[in-house]
Amino acid sequence: MTPSRSTPVAALVAMVLIWGYSWVVMKIALRHAHPFDFAAWRVGLGSAFLFLLVKLTGRKLLLPRYRMAVLLGCTQVALFVALSHFALLKAGPGKTSVLVFTMPFWMIVFAHFLIGERMRGTQWIAVAIAFAGLTLIVAPWDLTSVYGSLLAVAGGAVWAISAVMSKRWPTPGTDPLTFTAWQLLFGAIVLAALAATTSDRPIEWTHEYIYALAFSTIAATAIGWWLWTYILQNTPAGIAGLNSLGIPVVAVMSSWVQLGERPPGLELAGMLLIGFALALLAWLNLRNAART
């Protein structure tokens, strides 16, 4: 592949690995802090880290317009993070958190109606296989909390429509790094207000929590959201969303290795189906690119 084709693929792989492992880190962090306190700290510090990079690399600090940065900061960052963290608070960091990754299927629907992106032919086979794999991982017939599960699904829907809106109404002439820094800043303001009104216990500043906060700040928040912004600018929304299904696979495998949470047979089968679906999708994209 040419660099113009391989760079978005590399960004997708990096994002999947970072965000997949971040679920394990989040489980560790929530032992020591209220979910909204942790969310506000990691998003706020992530924004500060990106603004520092913007300054050090000589990029323009200001945006030509701020409408989409404010909108995405309030929805794609604040509302999505709040819903997913609240789902963890209500239902625990188990299978229900994986329900967030119904996002790719919401994104296919929203992208179809809002920006005219359509899956074609064999791509629908990959979608069906991936959906079957996600169903086996989530096991909706064995959910511990319906309320928490609905919150997680709502978080996935919010993430999806926010991503499609960024494709529908882009901000021309903006650097992804600068745009992400401002987006995280606006999201952090909302999350800080939410934490101030809902937190009911102090943060335990242990070594374990500091490590989890550092990883979540730099890798999962700053770098992860920067990669996601770049991917959306250079990849069709539906394809980007479907490839993010690799995240729960990495999350489950990481939990198995680090936390000893061995997945049952159905989850392993679901991961194999998702892996096959993503490989099929990648092959179809490469074939279409070669034809073009």
One Martini backbone bead per residue (centre of mass of N, CA, C, O) as a GRO file, in nm:
protein
  292
    1MET     BB    1   0.100   0.033   0.016
    2THR     BB    2   0.057   0.344   0.035
    3PRO     BB    3   0.093   0.589   0.263
    4SER     BB    4  -0.204   0.697   0.229
    5ARG     BB    5  -0.318   0.402   0.306
    6SER     BB    6  -0.145   0.303   0.564
    7THR     BB    7  -0.188   0.518   0.786
    8PRO     BB    8  -0.487   0.463   0.871
    9VAL     BB    9  -0.431   0.169   0.948
   10ALA     BB   10  -0.225   0.225   1.171
   11ALA     BB   11  -0.418   0.400   1.339
   12LEU     BB   12  -0.627   0.179   1.391
   13VAL     BB   13  -0.447  -0.022   1.537
   14ALA     BB   14  -0.356   0.167   1.766
   15MET     BB   15  -0.640   0.234   1.874
   16VAL     BB   16  -0.731  -0.053   1.943
   17LEU     BB   17  -0.506  -0.115   2.149
   18ILE     BB   18  -0.547   0.123   2.341
   19TRP     BB   19  -0.863   0.099   2.394
   20GLY     BB   20  -0.863  -0.192   2.482
   21TYR     BB   21  -0.670  -0.161   2.734
   22SER     BB   22  -0.830   0.074   2.881
   23TRP     BB   23  -1.042  -0.110   3.023
   24VAL     BB   24  -0.847  -0.221   3.232
   25VAL     BB   25  -0.758   0.049   3.352
   26MET     BB   26  -1.041   0.137   3.439
   27LYS     BB   27  -1.091  -0.088   3.642
   28ILE     BB   28  -0.858   0.001   3.826
   29ALA     BB   29  -0.941   0.301   3.879
   30LEU     BB   30  -1.236   0.234   4.008
   31ARG     BB   31  -1.114   0.151   4.290
   32HIS     BB   32  -1.026   0.484   4.357
   33ALA     BB   33  -1.277   0.615   4.190
   34HIS     BB   34  -1.499   0.799   4.062
   35PRO     BB   35  -1.599   0.800   3.743
   36PHE     BB   36  -1.619   1.120   3.708
   37ASP     BB   37  -1.347   1.195   3.822
   38PHE     BB   38  -1.178   1.031   3.625
   39ALA     BB   39  -1.287   1.162   3.365
   40ALA     BB   40  -1.206   1.458   3.423
   41TRP     BB   41  -0.903   1.413   3.458
   42ARG     BB   42  -0.831   1.270   3.186
   43VAL     BB   43  -0.945   1.490   2.994
   44GLY     BB   44  -0.802   1.740   3.105
   45LEU     BB   45  -0.508   1.630   3.080
   46GLY     BB   46  -0.526   1.559   2.780
   47SER     BB   47  -0.566   1.846   2.680
   48ALA     BB   48  -0.302   1.964   2.797
   49PHE     BB   49  -0.111   1.777   2.641
   50LEU     BB   50  -0.198   1.872   2.354
   51PHE     BB   51  -0.133   2.173   2.388
   52LEU     BB   52   0.167   2.122   2.430
   53LEU     BB   53   0.216   1.996   2.149
   54VAL     BB   54   0.122   2.234   1.984
   55LYS     BB   55   0.340   2.428   2.090
   56LEU     BB   56   0.603   2.252   2.029
   57THR     BB   57   0.515   2.219   1.702
   58GLY     BB   58   0.394   2.506   1.590
   59ARG     BB   59   0.103   2.527   1.600
   60LYS     BB   60  -0.202   2.633   1.585
   61LEU     BB   61  -0.412   2.725   1.854
   62LEU     BB   62  -0.639   2.814   1.671
   63LEU     BB   63  -0.957   2.821   1.536
   64PRO     BB   64  -1.165   2.918   1.284
   65ARG     BB   65  -1.381   2.733   1.439
   66TYR     BB   66  -1.605   2.606   1.727
   67ARG     BB   67  -1.866   2.445   1.689
   68MET     BB   68  -1.766   2.141   1.664
   69ALA     BB   69  -1.594   2.134   1.920
   70VAL     BB   70  -1.828   2.178   2.112
   71LEU     BB   71  -2.019   1.954   2.020
   72LEU     BB   72  -1.812   1.714   2.053
   73GLY     BB   73  -1.736   1.769   2.346
   74CYS     BB   74  -2.037   1.720   2.455
   75THR     BB   75  -2.073   1.434   2.309
   76GLN     BB   76  -1.817   1.252   2.230
   77VAL     BB   77  -1.711   1.303   2.522
   78ALA     BB   78  -1.900   1.370   2.765
   79LEU     BB   79  -2.153   1.192   2.708
   80PHE     BB   80  -2.009   0.929   2.647
   81VAL     BB   81  -1.842   0.906   2.909
   82ALA     BB   82  -2.079   0.927   3.107
   83LEU     BB   83  -2.241   0.681   3.010
   84SER     BB   84  -2.016   0.464   3.037
   85HIS     BB   85  -1.950   0.520   3.339
   86PHE     BB   86  -2.241   0.482   3.446
   87ALA     BB   87  -2.259   0.188   3.356
   88LEU     BB   88  -2.031   0.092   3.544
   89LEU     BB   89  -2.170   0.184   3.808
   90LYS     BB   90  -2.438   0.001   3.767
   91ALA     BB   91  -2.293  -0.284   3.625
   92GLY     BB   92  -2.013  -0.287   3.578
   93PRO     BB   93  -1.695  -0.409   3.422
   94GLY     BB   94  -1.827  -0.595   3.214
   95LYS     BB   95  -2.013  -0.686   2.949
   96THR     BB   96  -2.174  -0.414   2.933
   97SER     BB   97  -1.936  -0.236   2.827
   98VAL     BB   98  -1.941  -0.368   2.537
   99LEU     BB   99  -2.206  -0.224   2.435
  100VAL     BB  100  -2.069   0.024   2.316
  101PHE     BB  101  -1.998  -0.167   2.047
  102THR     BB  102  -2.261  -0.082   1.882
  103MET     BB  103  -2.159   0.163   1.725
  104PRO     BB  104  -2.104   0.056   1.430
  105PHE     BB  105  -2.411   0.008   1.369
  106TRP     BB  106  -2.503   0.295   1.411
  107MET     BB  107  -2.309   0.420   1.201
  108ILE     BB  108  -2.427   0.289   0.950
  109VAL     BB  109  -2.703   0.424   0.976
  110PHE     BB  110  -2.620   0.726   0.993
  111ALA     BB  111  -2.445   0.729   0.732
  112HIS     BB  112  -2.676   0.664   0.539
  113PHE     BB  113  -2.864   0.926   0.611
  114LEU     BB  114  -2.644   1.174   0.637
  115ILE     BB  115  -2.392   1.082   0.402
  116GLY     BB  116  -2.439   0.824   0.199
  117GLU     BB  117  -2.323   0.569   0.324
  118ARG     BB  118  -2.262   0.238   0.178
  119MET     BB  119  -2.305  -0.080   0.190
  120ARG     BB  120  -2.165  -0.348  -0.017
  121GLY     BB  121  -2.241  -0.652  -0.062
  122THR     BB  122  -1.999  -0.824   0.106
  123GLN     BB  123  -1.997  -0.625   0.350
  124TRP     BB  124  -2.256  -0.746   0.485
  125ILE     BB  125  -2.122  -1.005   0.577
  126ALA     BB  126  -1.926  -0.872   0.776
  127VAL     BB  127  -2.144  -0.744   0.951
  128ALA     BB  128  -2.291  -1.006   1.035
  129ILE     BB  129  -2.048  -1.147   1.166
  130ALA     BB  130  -1.982  -0.923   1.373
  131PHE     BB  131  -2.257  -0.928   1.516
  132ALA     BB  132  -2.240  -1.220   1.610
  133GLY     BB  133  -1.982  -1.184   1.777
  134LEU     BB  134  -2.089  -0.964   1.972
  135THR     BB  135  -2.322  -1.132   2.086
  136LEU     BB  136  -2.140  -1.350   2.220
  137ILE     BB  137  -1.991  -1.153   2.411
  138VAL     BB  138  -2.242  -1.013   2.552
  139ALA     BB  139  -2.491  -1.180   2.616
  140PRO     BB  140  -2.807  -1.066   2.641
  141TRP     BB  141  -2.927  -1.323   2.814
  142ASP     BB  142  -2.685  -1.231   3.058
  143LEU     BB  143  -2.762  -0.972   3.212
  144THR     BB  144  -2.720  -0.778   3.511
  145SER     BB  145  -2.812  -0.484   3.372
  146VAL     BB  146  -3.037  -0.307   3.202
  147TYR     BB  147  -2.968  -0.014   3.267
  148GLY     BB  148  -2.662  -0.030   3.204
  149SER     BB  149  -2.700  -0.132   2.913
  150LEU     BB  150  -2.854   0.115   2.803
  151LEU     BB  151  -2.630   0.316   2.858
  152ALA     BB  152  -2.418   0.184   2.673
  153VAL     BB  153  -2.582   0.202   2.410
  154ALA     BB  154  -2.614   0.509   2.420
  155GLY     BB  155  -2.313   0.567   2.401
  156GLY     BB  156  -2.275   0.439   2.120
  157ALA     BB  157  -2.478   0.626   1.972
  158VAL     BB  158  -2.339   0.894   2.037
  159TRP     BB  159  -2.067   0.829   1.907
  160ALA     BB  160  -2.175   0.779   1.622
  161ILE     BB  161  -2.322   1.053   1.560
  162SER     BB  162  -2.073   1.228   1.612
  163ALA     BB  163  -1.893   1.110   1.388
  164VAL     BB  164  -2.088   1.179   1.154
  165MET     BB  165  -2.096   1.486   1.204
  166SER     BB  166  -1.790   1.529   1.142
  167LYS     BB  167  -1.839   1.446   0.839
  168ARG     BB  168  -2.078   1.643   0.765
  169TRP     BB  169  -1.928   1.892   0.955
  170PRO     BB  170  -1.655   2.012   0.886
  171THR     BB  171  -1.331   2.173   0.963
  172PRO     BB  172  -1.160   2.355   0.776
  173GLY     BB  173  -0.815   2.387   0.833
  174THR     BB  174  -0.761   2.162   1.053
  175ASP     BB  175  -0.585   2.025   1.299
  176PRO     BB  176  -0.623   1.736   1.470
  177LEU     BB  177  -0.471   1.818   1.729
  178THR     BB  178  -0.612   2.087   1.788
  179PHE     BB  179  -0.904   1.991   1.777
  180THR     BB  180  -0.880   1.780   2.007
  181ALA     BB  181  -0.799   1.972   2.233
  182TRP     BB  182  -1.063   2.138   2.229
  183GLN     BB  183  -1.263   1.908   2.259
  184LEU     BB  184  -1.156   1.816   2.539
  185LEU     BB  185  -1.199   2.079   2.690
  186PHE     BB  186  -1.508   2.094   2.666
  187GLY     BB  187  -1.555   1.816   2.795
  188ALA     BB  188  -1.414   1.873   3.071
  189ILE     BB  189  -1.608   2.089   3.173
  190VAL     BB  190  -1.856   1.906   3.190
  191LEU     BB  191  -1.729   1.680   3.372
  192ALA     BB  192  -1.656   1.860   3.613
  193ALA     BB  193  -1.946   1.941   3.680
  194LEU     BB  194  -2.045   1.650   3.724
  195ALA     BB  195  -1.848   1.570   3.950
  196ALA     BB  196  -1.925   1.801   4.156
  197THR     BB  197  -2.243   1.679   4.175
  198THR     BB  198  -2.180   1.338   4.220
  199SER     BB  199  -1.958   1.293   4.402
  200ASP     BB  200  -1.901   1.055   4.706
  201ARG     BB  201  -1.574   1.029   4.685
  202PRO     BB  202  -1.253   1.014   4.731
  203ILE     BB  203  -0.947   1.002   4.608
  204GLU     BB  204  -0.707   0.740   4.564
  205TRP     BB  205  -0.354   0.815   4.565
  206THR     BB  206  -0.223   0.573   4.423
  207HIS     BB  207  -0.007   0.410   4.228
  208GLU     BB  208  -0.223   0.269   4.058
  209TYR     BB  209  -0.387   0.525   3.987
  210ILE     BB  210  -0.161   0.691   3.855
  211TYR     BB  211  -0.109   0.495   3.627
  212ALA     BB  212  -0.397   0.496   3.511
  213LEU     BB  213  -0.410   0.803   3.459
  214ALA     BB  214  -0.165   0.827   3.271
  215PHE     BB  215  -0.264   0.637   3.049
  216SER     BB  216  -0.544   0.776   3.003
  217THR     BB  217  -0.431   1.052   2.926
  218ILE     BB  218  -0.218   0.991   2.697
  219ALA     BB  219  -0.329   0.744   2.539
  220ALA     BB  220  -0.651   0.725   2.549
  221THR     BB  221  -0.710   1.033   2.513
  222ALA     BB  222  -0.506   1.192   2.346
  223ILE     BB  223  -0.419   0.978   2.129
  224GLY     BB  224  -0.688   0.838   2.071
  225TRP     BB  225  -0.855   1.091   1.976
  226TRP     BB  226  -0.657   1.175   1.757
  227LEU     BB  227  -0.679   0.919   1.587
  228TRP     BB  228  -0.987   0.935   1.542
  229THR     BB  229  -0.986   1.204   1.391
  230TYR     BB  230  -0.803   1.109   1.162
  231ILE     BB  231  -0.970   0.867   1.065
  232LEU     BB  232  -1.231   1.029   0.990
  233GLN     BB  233  -1.074   1.203   0.767
  234ASN     BB  234  -0.961   0.908   0.605
  235THR     BB  235  -1.239   0.744   0.659
  236PRO     BB  236  -1.503   0.581   0.644
  237ALA     BB  237  -1.730   0.561   0.888
  238GLY     BB  238  -1.820   0.261   0.871
  239ILE     BB  239  -1.533   0.139   0.865
  240ALA     BB  240  -1.427   0.260   1.126
  241GLY     BB  241  -1.642   0.137   1.310
  242LEU     BB  242  -1.600  -0.166   1.245
  243ASN     BB  243  -1.295  -0.177   1.331
  244SER     BB  244  -1.357  -0.111   1.642
  245LEU     BB  245  -1.428  -0.416   1.718
  246GLY     BB  246  -1.135  -0.478   1.824
  247ILE     BB  247  -1.153  -0.364   2.112
  248PRO     BB  248  -1.308  -0.589   2.275
  249VAL     BB  249  -1.099  -0.804   2.215
  250VAL     BB  250  -0.863  -0.670   2.363
  251ALA     BB  251  -1.008  -0.641   2.634
  252VAL     BB  252  -1.055  -0.942   2.693
  253MET     BB  253  -0.758  -1.036   2.666
  254SER     BB  254  -0.641  -0.844   2.881
  255SER     BB  255  -0.812  -0.946   3.118
  256TRP     BB  256  -0.700  -1.230   3.110
  257VAL     BB  257  -0.395  -1.166   3.155
  258GLN     BB  258  -0.412  -0.948   3.404
  259LEU     BB  259  -0.702  -1.040   3.572
  260GLY     BB  260  -0.811  -1.343   3.511
  261GLU     BB  261  -1.053  -1.311   3.289
  262ARG     BB  262  -1.185  -1.576   3.163
  263PRO     BB  263  -1.324  -1.652   2.879
  264PRO     BB  264  -1.567  -1.798   2.745
  265GLY     BB  265  -1.644  -1.974   2.468
  266LEU     BB  266  -1.834  -1.762   2.335
  267GLU     BB  267  -1.630  -1.527   2.337
  268LEU     BB  268  -1.416  -1.663   2.163
  269ALA     BB  269  -1.601  -1.701   1.919
  270GLY     BB  270  -1.663  -1.399   1.881
  271MET     BB  271  -1.369  -1.310   1.824
  272LEU     BB  272  -1.331  -1.482   1.571
  273LEU     BB  273  -1.556  -1.350   1.406
  274ILE     BB  274  -1.446  -1.062   1.412
  275GLY     BB  275  -1.173  -1.123   1.287
  276PHE     BB  276  -1.290  -1.229   1.020
  277ALA     BB  277  -1.450  -0.974   0.942
  278LEU     BB  278  -1.205  -0.780   0.931
  279ALA     BB  279  -1.047  -0.938   0.720
  280LEU     BB  280  -1.263  -0.922   0.500
  281LEU     BB  281  -1.276  -0.614   0.488
  282ALA     BB  282  -0.979  -0.566   0.415
  283TRP     BB  283  -0.983  -0.728   0.152
  284LEU     BB  284  -1.201  -0.560   0.009
  285ASN     BB  285  -1.052  -0.289   0.018
  286LEU     BB  286  -0.801  -0.380  -0.139
  287ARG     BB  287  -0.950  -0.470  -0.395
  288ASN     BB  288  -1.082  -0.195  -0.459
  289ALA     BB  289  -0.816  -0.035  -0.473
  290ALA     BB  290  -0.690  -0.198  -0.706
  291ARG     BB  291  -0.911  -0.136  -0.912
  292THR     BB  292  -0.875   0.183  -0.889
   0.00000   0.00000   0.00000
